[in-house]
Short mmCIF file of C-alpha atoms in Angstrom, two decimals:
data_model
loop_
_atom_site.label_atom_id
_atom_site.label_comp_id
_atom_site.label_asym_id
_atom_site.label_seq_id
_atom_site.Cartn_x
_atom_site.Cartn_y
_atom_site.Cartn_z
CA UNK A 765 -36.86 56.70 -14.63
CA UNK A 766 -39.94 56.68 -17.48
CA UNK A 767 -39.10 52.89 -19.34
CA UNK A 768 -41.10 53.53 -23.10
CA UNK A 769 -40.66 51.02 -25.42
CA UNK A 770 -40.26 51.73 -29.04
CA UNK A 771 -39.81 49.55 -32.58
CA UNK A 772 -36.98 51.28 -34.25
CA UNK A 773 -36.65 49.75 -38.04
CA UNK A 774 -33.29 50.02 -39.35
CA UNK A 775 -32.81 48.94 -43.13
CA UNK A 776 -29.53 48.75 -45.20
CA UNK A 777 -27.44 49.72 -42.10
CA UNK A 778 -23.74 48.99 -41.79
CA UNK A 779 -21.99 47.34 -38.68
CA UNK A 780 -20.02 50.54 -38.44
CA UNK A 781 -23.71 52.22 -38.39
CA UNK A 782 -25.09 50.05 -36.21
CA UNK A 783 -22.64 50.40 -33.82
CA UNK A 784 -22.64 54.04 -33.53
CA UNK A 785 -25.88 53.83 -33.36
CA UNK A 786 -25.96 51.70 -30.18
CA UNK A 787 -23.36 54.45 -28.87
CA UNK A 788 -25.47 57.31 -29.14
CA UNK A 789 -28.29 55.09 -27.26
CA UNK A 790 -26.28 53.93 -24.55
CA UNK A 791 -24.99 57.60 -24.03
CA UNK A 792 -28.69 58.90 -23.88
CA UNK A 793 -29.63 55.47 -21.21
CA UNK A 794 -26.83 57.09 -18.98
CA UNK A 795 -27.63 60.43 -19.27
CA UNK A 796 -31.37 59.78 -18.23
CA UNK A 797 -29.97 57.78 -15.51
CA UNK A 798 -27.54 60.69 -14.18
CA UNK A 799 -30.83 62.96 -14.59
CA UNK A 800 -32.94 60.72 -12.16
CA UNK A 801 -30.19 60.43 -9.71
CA UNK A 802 -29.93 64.12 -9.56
CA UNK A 803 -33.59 64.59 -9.92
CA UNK A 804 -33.88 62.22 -6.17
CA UNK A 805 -30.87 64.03 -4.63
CA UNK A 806 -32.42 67.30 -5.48
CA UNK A 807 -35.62 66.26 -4.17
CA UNK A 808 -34.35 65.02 -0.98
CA UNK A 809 -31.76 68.20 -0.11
CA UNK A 810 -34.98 70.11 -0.59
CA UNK A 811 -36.90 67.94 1.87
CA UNK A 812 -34.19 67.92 4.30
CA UNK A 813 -33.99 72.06 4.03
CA UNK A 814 -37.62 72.65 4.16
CA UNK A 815 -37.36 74.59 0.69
CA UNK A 816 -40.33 74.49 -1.50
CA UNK A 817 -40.08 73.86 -5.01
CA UNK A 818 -41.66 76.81 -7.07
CA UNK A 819 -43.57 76.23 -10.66
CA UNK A 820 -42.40 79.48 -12.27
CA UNK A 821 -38.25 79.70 -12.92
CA UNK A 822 -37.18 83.56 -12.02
CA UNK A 823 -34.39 85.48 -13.41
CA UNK A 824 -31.22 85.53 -11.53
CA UNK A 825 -31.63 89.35 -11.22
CA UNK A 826 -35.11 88.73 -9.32
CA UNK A 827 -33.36 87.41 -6.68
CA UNK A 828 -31.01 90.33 -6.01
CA UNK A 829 -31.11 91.82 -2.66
CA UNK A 830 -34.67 90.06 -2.49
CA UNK A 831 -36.12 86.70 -0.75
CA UNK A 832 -38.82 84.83 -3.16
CA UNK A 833 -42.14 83.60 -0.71
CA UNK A 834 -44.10 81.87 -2.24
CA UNK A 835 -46.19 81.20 -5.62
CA UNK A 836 -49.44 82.13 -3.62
CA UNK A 837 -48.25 84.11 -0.82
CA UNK A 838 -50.03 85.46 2.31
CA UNK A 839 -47.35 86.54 4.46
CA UNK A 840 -48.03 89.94 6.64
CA UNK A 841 -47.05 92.75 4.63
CA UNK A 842 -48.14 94.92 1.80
CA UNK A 843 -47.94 94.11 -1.64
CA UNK A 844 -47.25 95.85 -5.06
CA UNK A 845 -47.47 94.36 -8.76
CA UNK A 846 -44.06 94.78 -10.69
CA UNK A 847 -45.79 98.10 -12.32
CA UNK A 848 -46.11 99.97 -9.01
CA UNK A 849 -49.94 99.42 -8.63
CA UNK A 850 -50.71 98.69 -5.00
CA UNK A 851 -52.23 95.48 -4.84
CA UNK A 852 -53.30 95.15 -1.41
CA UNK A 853 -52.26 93.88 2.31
CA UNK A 854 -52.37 91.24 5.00
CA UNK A 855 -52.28 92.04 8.89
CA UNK A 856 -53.38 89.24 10.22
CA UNK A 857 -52.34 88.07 13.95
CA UNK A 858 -49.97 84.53 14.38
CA UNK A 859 -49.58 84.79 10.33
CA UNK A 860 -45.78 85.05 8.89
CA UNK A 861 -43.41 88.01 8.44
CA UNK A 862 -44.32 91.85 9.28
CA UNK A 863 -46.72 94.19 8.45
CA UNK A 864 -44.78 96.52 7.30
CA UNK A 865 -42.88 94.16 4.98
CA UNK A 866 -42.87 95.19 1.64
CA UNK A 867 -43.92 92.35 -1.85
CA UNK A 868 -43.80 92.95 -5.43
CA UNK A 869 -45.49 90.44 -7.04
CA UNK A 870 -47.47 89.75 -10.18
CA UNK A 871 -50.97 90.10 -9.18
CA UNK A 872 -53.45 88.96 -6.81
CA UNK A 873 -54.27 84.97 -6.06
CA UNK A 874 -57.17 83.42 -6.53
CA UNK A 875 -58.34 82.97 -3.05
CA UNK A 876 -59.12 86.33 -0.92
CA UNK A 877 -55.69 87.96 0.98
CA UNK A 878 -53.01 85.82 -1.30
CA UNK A 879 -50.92 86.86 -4.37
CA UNK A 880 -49.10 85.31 -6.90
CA UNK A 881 -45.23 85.01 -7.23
CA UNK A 882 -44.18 87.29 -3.99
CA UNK A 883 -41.07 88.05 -3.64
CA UNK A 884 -40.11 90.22 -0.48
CA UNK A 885 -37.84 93.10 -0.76
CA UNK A 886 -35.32 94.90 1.72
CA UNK A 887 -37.42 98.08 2.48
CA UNK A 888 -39.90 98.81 4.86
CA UNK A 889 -42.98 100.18 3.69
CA UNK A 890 -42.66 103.50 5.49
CA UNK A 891 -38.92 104.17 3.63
CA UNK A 892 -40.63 102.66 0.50
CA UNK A 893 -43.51 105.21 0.81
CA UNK A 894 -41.52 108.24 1.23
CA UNK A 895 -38.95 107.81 -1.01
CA UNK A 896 -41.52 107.20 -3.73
CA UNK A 897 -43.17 110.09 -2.75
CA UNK A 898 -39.89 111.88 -3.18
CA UNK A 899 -39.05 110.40 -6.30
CA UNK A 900 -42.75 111.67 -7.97
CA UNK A 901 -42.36 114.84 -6.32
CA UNK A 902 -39.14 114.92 -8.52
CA UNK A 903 -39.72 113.31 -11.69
CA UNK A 904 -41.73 110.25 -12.33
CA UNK A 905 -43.11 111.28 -15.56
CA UNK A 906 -42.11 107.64 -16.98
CA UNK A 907 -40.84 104.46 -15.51
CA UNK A 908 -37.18 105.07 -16.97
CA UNK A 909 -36.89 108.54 -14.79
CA UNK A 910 -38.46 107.25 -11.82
CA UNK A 911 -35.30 104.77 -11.84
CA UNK A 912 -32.88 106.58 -13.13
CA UNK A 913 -33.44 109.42 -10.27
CA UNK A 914 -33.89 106.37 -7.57
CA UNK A 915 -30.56 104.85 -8.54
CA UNK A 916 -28.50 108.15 -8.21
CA UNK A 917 -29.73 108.33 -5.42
CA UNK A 918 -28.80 105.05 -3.72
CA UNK A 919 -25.16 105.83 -5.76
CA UNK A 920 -24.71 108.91 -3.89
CA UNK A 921 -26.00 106.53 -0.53
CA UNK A 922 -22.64 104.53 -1.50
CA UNK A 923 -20.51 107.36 -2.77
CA UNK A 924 -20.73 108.89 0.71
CA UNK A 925 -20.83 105.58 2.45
CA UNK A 926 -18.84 103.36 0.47
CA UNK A 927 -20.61 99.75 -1.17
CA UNK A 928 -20.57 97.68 1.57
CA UNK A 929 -23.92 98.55 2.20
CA UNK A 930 -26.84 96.26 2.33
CA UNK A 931 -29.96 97.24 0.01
CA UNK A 932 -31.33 97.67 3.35
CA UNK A 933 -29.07 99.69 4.54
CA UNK A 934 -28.90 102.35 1.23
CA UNK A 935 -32.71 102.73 1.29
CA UNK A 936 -32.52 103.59 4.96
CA UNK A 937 -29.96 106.11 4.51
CA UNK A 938 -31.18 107.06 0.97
CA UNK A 939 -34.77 108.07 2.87
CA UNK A 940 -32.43 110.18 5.50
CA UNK A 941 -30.53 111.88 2.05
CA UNK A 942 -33.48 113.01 0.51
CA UNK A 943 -35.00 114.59 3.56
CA UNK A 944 -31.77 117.27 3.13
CA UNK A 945 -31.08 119.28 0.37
CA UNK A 946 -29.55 116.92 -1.52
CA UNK A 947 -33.53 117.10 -3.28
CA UNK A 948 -34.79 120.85 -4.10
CA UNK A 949 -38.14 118.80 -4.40
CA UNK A 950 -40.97 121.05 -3.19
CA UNK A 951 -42.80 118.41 -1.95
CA UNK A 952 -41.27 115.68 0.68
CA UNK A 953 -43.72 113.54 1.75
CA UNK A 954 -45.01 109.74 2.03
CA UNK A 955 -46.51 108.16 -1.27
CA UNK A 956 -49.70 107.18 -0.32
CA UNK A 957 -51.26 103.39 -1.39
CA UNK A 958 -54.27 104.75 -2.29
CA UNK A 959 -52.40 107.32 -5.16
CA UNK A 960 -52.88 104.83 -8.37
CA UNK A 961 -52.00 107.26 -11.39
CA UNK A 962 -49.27 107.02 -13.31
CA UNK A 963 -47.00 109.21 -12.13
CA UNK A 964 -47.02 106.97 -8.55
CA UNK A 965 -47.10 103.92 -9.91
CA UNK A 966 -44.22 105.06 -12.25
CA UNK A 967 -42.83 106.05 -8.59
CA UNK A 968 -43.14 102.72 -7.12
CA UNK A 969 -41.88 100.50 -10.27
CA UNK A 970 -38.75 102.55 -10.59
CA UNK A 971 -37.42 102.30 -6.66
CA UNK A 972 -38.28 97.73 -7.16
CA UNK A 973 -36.39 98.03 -10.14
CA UNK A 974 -33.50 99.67 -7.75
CA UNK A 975 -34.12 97.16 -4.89
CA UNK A 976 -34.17 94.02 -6.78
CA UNK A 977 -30.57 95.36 -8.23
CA UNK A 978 -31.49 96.22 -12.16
CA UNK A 979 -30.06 98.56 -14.71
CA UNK A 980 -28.82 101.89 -13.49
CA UNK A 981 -30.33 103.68 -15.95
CA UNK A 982 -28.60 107.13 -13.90
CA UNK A 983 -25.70 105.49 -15.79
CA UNK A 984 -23.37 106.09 -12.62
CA UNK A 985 -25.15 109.28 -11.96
CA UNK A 986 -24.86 110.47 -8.35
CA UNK A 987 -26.53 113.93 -8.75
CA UNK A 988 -29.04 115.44 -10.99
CA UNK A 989 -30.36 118.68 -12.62
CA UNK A 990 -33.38 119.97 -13.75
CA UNK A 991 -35.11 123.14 -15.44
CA UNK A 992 -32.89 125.90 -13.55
CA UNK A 993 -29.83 124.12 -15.07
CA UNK A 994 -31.39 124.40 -18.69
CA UNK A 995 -31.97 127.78 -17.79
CA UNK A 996 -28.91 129.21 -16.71
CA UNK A 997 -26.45 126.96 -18.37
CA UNK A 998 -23.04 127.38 -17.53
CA UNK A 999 -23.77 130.67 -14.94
CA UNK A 1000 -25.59 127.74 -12.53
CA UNK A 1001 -23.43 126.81 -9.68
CA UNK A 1002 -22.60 123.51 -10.92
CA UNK A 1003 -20.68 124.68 -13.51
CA UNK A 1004 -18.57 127.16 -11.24
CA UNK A 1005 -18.68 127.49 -7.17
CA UNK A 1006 -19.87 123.50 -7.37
CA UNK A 1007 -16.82 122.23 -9.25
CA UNK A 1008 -17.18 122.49 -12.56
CA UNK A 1009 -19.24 120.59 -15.82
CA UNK A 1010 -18.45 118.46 -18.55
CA UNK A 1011 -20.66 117.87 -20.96
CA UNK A 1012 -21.45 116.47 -24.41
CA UNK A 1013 -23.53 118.69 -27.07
CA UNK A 1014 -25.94 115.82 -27.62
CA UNK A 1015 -26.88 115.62 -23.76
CA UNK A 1016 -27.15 119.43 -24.12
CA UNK A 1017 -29.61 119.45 -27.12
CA UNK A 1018 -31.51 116.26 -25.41
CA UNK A 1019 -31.37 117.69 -21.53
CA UNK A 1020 -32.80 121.55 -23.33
CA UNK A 1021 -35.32 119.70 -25.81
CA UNK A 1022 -36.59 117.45 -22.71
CA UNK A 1023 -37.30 120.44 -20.04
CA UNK A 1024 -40.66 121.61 -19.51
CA UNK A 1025 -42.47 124.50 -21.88
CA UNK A 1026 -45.52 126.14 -21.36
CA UNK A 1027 -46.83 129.07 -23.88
CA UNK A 1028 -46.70 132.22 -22.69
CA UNK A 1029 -49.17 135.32 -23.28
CA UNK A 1030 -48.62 135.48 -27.05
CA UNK A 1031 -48.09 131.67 -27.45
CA UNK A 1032 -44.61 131.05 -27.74
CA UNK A 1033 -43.37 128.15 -25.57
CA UNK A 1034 -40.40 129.30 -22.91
CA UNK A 1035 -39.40 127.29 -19.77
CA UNK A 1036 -41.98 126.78 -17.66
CA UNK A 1037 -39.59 128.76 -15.06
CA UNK A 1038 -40.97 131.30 -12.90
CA UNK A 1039 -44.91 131.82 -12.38
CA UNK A 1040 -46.63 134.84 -13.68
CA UNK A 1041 -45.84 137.42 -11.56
CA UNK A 1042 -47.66 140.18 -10.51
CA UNK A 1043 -47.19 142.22 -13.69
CA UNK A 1044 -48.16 138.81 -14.98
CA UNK A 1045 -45.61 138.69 -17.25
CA UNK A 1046 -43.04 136.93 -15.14
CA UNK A 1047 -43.34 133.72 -17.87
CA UNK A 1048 -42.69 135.65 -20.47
CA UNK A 1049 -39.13 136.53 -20.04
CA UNK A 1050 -38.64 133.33 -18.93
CA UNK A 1051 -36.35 131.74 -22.10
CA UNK A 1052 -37.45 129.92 -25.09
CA UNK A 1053 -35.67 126.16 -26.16
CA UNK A 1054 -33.16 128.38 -28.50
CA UNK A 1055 -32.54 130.84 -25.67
CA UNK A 1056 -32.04 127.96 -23.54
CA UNK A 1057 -29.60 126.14 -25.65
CA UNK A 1058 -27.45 129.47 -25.54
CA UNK A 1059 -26.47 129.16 -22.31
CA UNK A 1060 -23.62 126.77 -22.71
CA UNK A 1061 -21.91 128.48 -25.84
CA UNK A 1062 -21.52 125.69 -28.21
CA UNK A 1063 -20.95 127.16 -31.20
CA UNK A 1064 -20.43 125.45 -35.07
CA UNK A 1065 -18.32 127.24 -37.78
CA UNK A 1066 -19.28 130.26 -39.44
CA UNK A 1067 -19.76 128.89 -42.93
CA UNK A 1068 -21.81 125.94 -41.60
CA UNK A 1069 -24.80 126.00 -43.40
CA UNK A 1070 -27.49 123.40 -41.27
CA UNK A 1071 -30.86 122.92 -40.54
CA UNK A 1072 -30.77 122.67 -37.27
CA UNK A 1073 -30.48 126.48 -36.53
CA UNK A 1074 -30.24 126.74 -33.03
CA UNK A 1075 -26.97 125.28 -32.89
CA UNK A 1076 -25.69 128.96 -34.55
CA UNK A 1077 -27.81 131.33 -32.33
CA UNK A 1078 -25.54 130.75 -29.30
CA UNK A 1079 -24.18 134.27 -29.10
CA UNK A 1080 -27.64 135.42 -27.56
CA UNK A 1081 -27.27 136.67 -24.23
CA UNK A 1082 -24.14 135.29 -23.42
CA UNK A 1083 -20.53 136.52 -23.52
CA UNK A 1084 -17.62 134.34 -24.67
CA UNK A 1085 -16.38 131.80 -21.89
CA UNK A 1086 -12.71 131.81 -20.90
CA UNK A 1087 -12.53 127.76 -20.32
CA UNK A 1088 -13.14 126.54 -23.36
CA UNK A 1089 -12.20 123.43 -23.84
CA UNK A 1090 -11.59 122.43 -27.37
CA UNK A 1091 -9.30 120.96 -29.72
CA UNK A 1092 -7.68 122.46 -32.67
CA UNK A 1093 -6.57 120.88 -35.51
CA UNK A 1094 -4.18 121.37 -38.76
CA UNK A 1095 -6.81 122.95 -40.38
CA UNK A 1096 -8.10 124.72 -37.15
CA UNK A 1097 -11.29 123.47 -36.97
CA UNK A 1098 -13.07 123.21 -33.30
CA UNK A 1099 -14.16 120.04 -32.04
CA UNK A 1100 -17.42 121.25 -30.42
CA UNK A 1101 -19.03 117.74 -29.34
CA UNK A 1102 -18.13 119.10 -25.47
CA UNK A 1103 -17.69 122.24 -23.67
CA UNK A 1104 -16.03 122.00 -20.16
CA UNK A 1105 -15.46 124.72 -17.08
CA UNK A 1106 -13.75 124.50 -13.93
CA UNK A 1107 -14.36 124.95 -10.54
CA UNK A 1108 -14.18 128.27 -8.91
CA UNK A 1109 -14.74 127.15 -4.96
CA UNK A 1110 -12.63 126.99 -1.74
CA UNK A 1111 -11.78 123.39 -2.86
CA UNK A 1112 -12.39 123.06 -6.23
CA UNK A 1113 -10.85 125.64 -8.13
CA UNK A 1114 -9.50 124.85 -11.57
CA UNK A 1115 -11.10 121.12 -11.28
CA UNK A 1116 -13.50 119.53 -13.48
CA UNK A 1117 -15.59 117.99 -11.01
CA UNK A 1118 -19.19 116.91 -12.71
CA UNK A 1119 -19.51 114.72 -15.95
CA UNK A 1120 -22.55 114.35 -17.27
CA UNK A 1121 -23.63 111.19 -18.15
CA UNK A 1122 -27.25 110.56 -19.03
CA UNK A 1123 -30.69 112.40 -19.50
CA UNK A 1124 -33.78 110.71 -18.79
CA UNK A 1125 -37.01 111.99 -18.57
CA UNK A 1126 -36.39 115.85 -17.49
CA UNK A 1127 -33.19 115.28 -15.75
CA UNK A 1128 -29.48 115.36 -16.69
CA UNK A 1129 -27.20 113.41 -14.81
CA UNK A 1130 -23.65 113.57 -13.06
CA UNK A 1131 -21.28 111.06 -11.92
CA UNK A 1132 -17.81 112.43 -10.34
CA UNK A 1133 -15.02 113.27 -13.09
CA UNK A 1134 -12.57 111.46 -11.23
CA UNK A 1135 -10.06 110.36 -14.35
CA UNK A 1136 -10.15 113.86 -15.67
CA UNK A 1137 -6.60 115.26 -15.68
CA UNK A 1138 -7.53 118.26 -13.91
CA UNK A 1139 -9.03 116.52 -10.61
CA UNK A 1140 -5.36 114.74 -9.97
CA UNK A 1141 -5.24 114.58 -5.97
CA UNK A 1142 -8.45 115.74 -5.48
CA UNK A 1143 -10.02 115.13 -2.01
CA UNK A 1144 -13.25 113.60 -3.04
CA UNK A 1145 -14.45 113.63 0.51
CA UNK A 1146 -15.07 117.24 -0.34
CA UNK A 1147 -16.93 116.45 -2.65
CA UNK A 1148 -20.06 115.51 -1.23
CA UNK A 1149 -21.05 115.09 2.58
CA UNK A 1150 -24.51 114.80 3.93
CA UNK A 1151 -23.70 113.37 6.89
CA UNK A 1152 -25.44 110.27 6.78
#
């Protein structure tokens, strides 16, 4: 306990003050004297644990699925800074932990081969490598996609599996799930260290923010789309053989306005679909954003005057769908904020399987419709099955 000694002048003070006074005083003796006892207790459970005492105080959510090192660390292993740069590694013979351990930490120490604030995470670095590579080969345009496609996938990992899993255990199998065709990525292959642009790095930081346990910003997404959904709207399987869609207008306009355009021979942007073709006009008939947006036929009423015109062009190219699914009321006005179709497979016919739930970065999202009326007794082990 620190003893300071202080002059404290009191002046017209009542007993009633005064006594109060000595209260509050006696109250703060006993609380320092509590502290110090804890402080020693503390001090010796550490000693008698072997547990170092650490300068910086974490988050709760940095320790998730995640062991903390040391404040200057140089374990065996390779290490990453919390933004996906590689920062370097130590293989050194008799040292602590693995090689192929994998650290995020915040940069590197002062002294050659140590960094600061390691904290280990469940992954080795060759399922850390490829499933980054994976994840930029799919869409790592910014952090929040990089995660967001990272997390779905380690949902669909437990969707399939159930949520007993370690974090160990999901990236394992999560490596083994994007090796199938669960990814239409046209490029599966490790992430190298030495790959430092953004798109990697963007890679990297998205599958920590997974490991350590952070937001899902897939929002419960287990499956995503990308440009061939915004280009065939509801004739892509999802919405048919695959079980069905249900989806919001908003996510519609964000999911269409998000996809990739490229201009084509006279300079109009379309989907940067198909390549050029050998009449080299194959880009050009690929669709423009309002061509896009017809292909799920919201519609808005006739006399709606807006500014937003593409909402009322959605007749192009597209017939009338049978499912609509819309409510009507006294005045028998539409509520258009969702279009929905059903199933049309072995196991899935009339369901409502897919719900889309987020769009981030180039990607829309699904999560299984499993309170929707129509899915009722649904087998959801036919739902998805990799086999993992």
């Amino acid at each position: 306990m620190i003893v300071k000694n202080h002059n404290i002048l009191l002046q017209d003070t009542s007993e009633a003050e005064m006594a109060r006074f000595r209260q509050i005083m006696l109250g703060v003796w006993r609380q320092q004297i509590d502290d110090d006892r804890n402080a020693r207790e503390m001090e010796q459970y550490l000693k008698q644990n072997d547990i170092k005492q650490f300068s910086e105080t974490l988050k709760s959510t940095d320790f998730d699925n995640s062991k903390f090192v040391d404040s200057n660390s140089n374990a065996n292993g390779y290490y990453y800074n919390k933004n996906g740069k590689f920062e370097g590694k130590i293989n050194i013979a008799n040292n602590k932990g693995n090689s192929n351990d994998v650290y995020v930490c915040d940069k590197k120490g002062n002294e050659k081969g140590t960094f600061f604030n390691a904290i280990k995470l469940d992954i080795t670095h060759e399922i850390f490598c490829y499933i980054a590579g994976v994840i930029k080969a799919e869409d790592s345009s910014s952090f929040e996609s990089a995660a967001a496609t990272t997390q779905a996938t380690f949902n669909a990992v437990k969707f399939e599996k159930g949520d007993e899993l370690s974090i160990k255990q999901q990236g394992e199998l999560a490596k083994k799930l994007l090796s199938t065709g669960y990814s239409t990525a046209t490029s599966k292959k490790m992430l190298e260290d030495s790959e430092n642009d953004n798109f990697s790095n963007n890679a990297r930081k998205g599958l920590i923010h997974v490991l350590q346990g952070k937001k899902d910003y897939s929002e419960e997404g287990i499956l995503w789309d990308g440009i061939d959904f915004a280009d065939k709207g509801i004739a892509h399987n999802k919405a048919k053989k695959d079980g069905g869609i249900s989806i919001t207008r908003e996510l519609w306009l964000k999911f269409v306005t998000n996809s990739e355009y490229k201009l084509d021979s006279k300079g109009v942007p379309r989907l940067n679909r198909h390549p050029k073709g050998k009449d080299g006009k194959g880009h050009d008939r690929d669709k423009t954003k309002e061509q896009a947006l017809a292909t799920i036929p919201f519609e808005e009423e006739k006399n709606t005057s807006t500014k937003n015109y593409y909402y009322n062009i959605f007749d192009f190219g597209e017939e009338k769908n049978s499912t609509w699914d819309v409510a009507v009321d006294s005045k028998e006005v539409k509520n258009l904020d969702y279009y929905k179709t059903t199933g049309t497979g072995k196991y899935n016919e009339g369901r409502t399987l897919n719900k889309a739930t987020a769009v981030v970065g180039r990607h829309i999202f699904w999560k299984p419709y499993k309170e929707h009326p129509n899915n009722k007794g649904y087998a959801w082990e036919y739902f998805m099955d990799h086999k993992l």
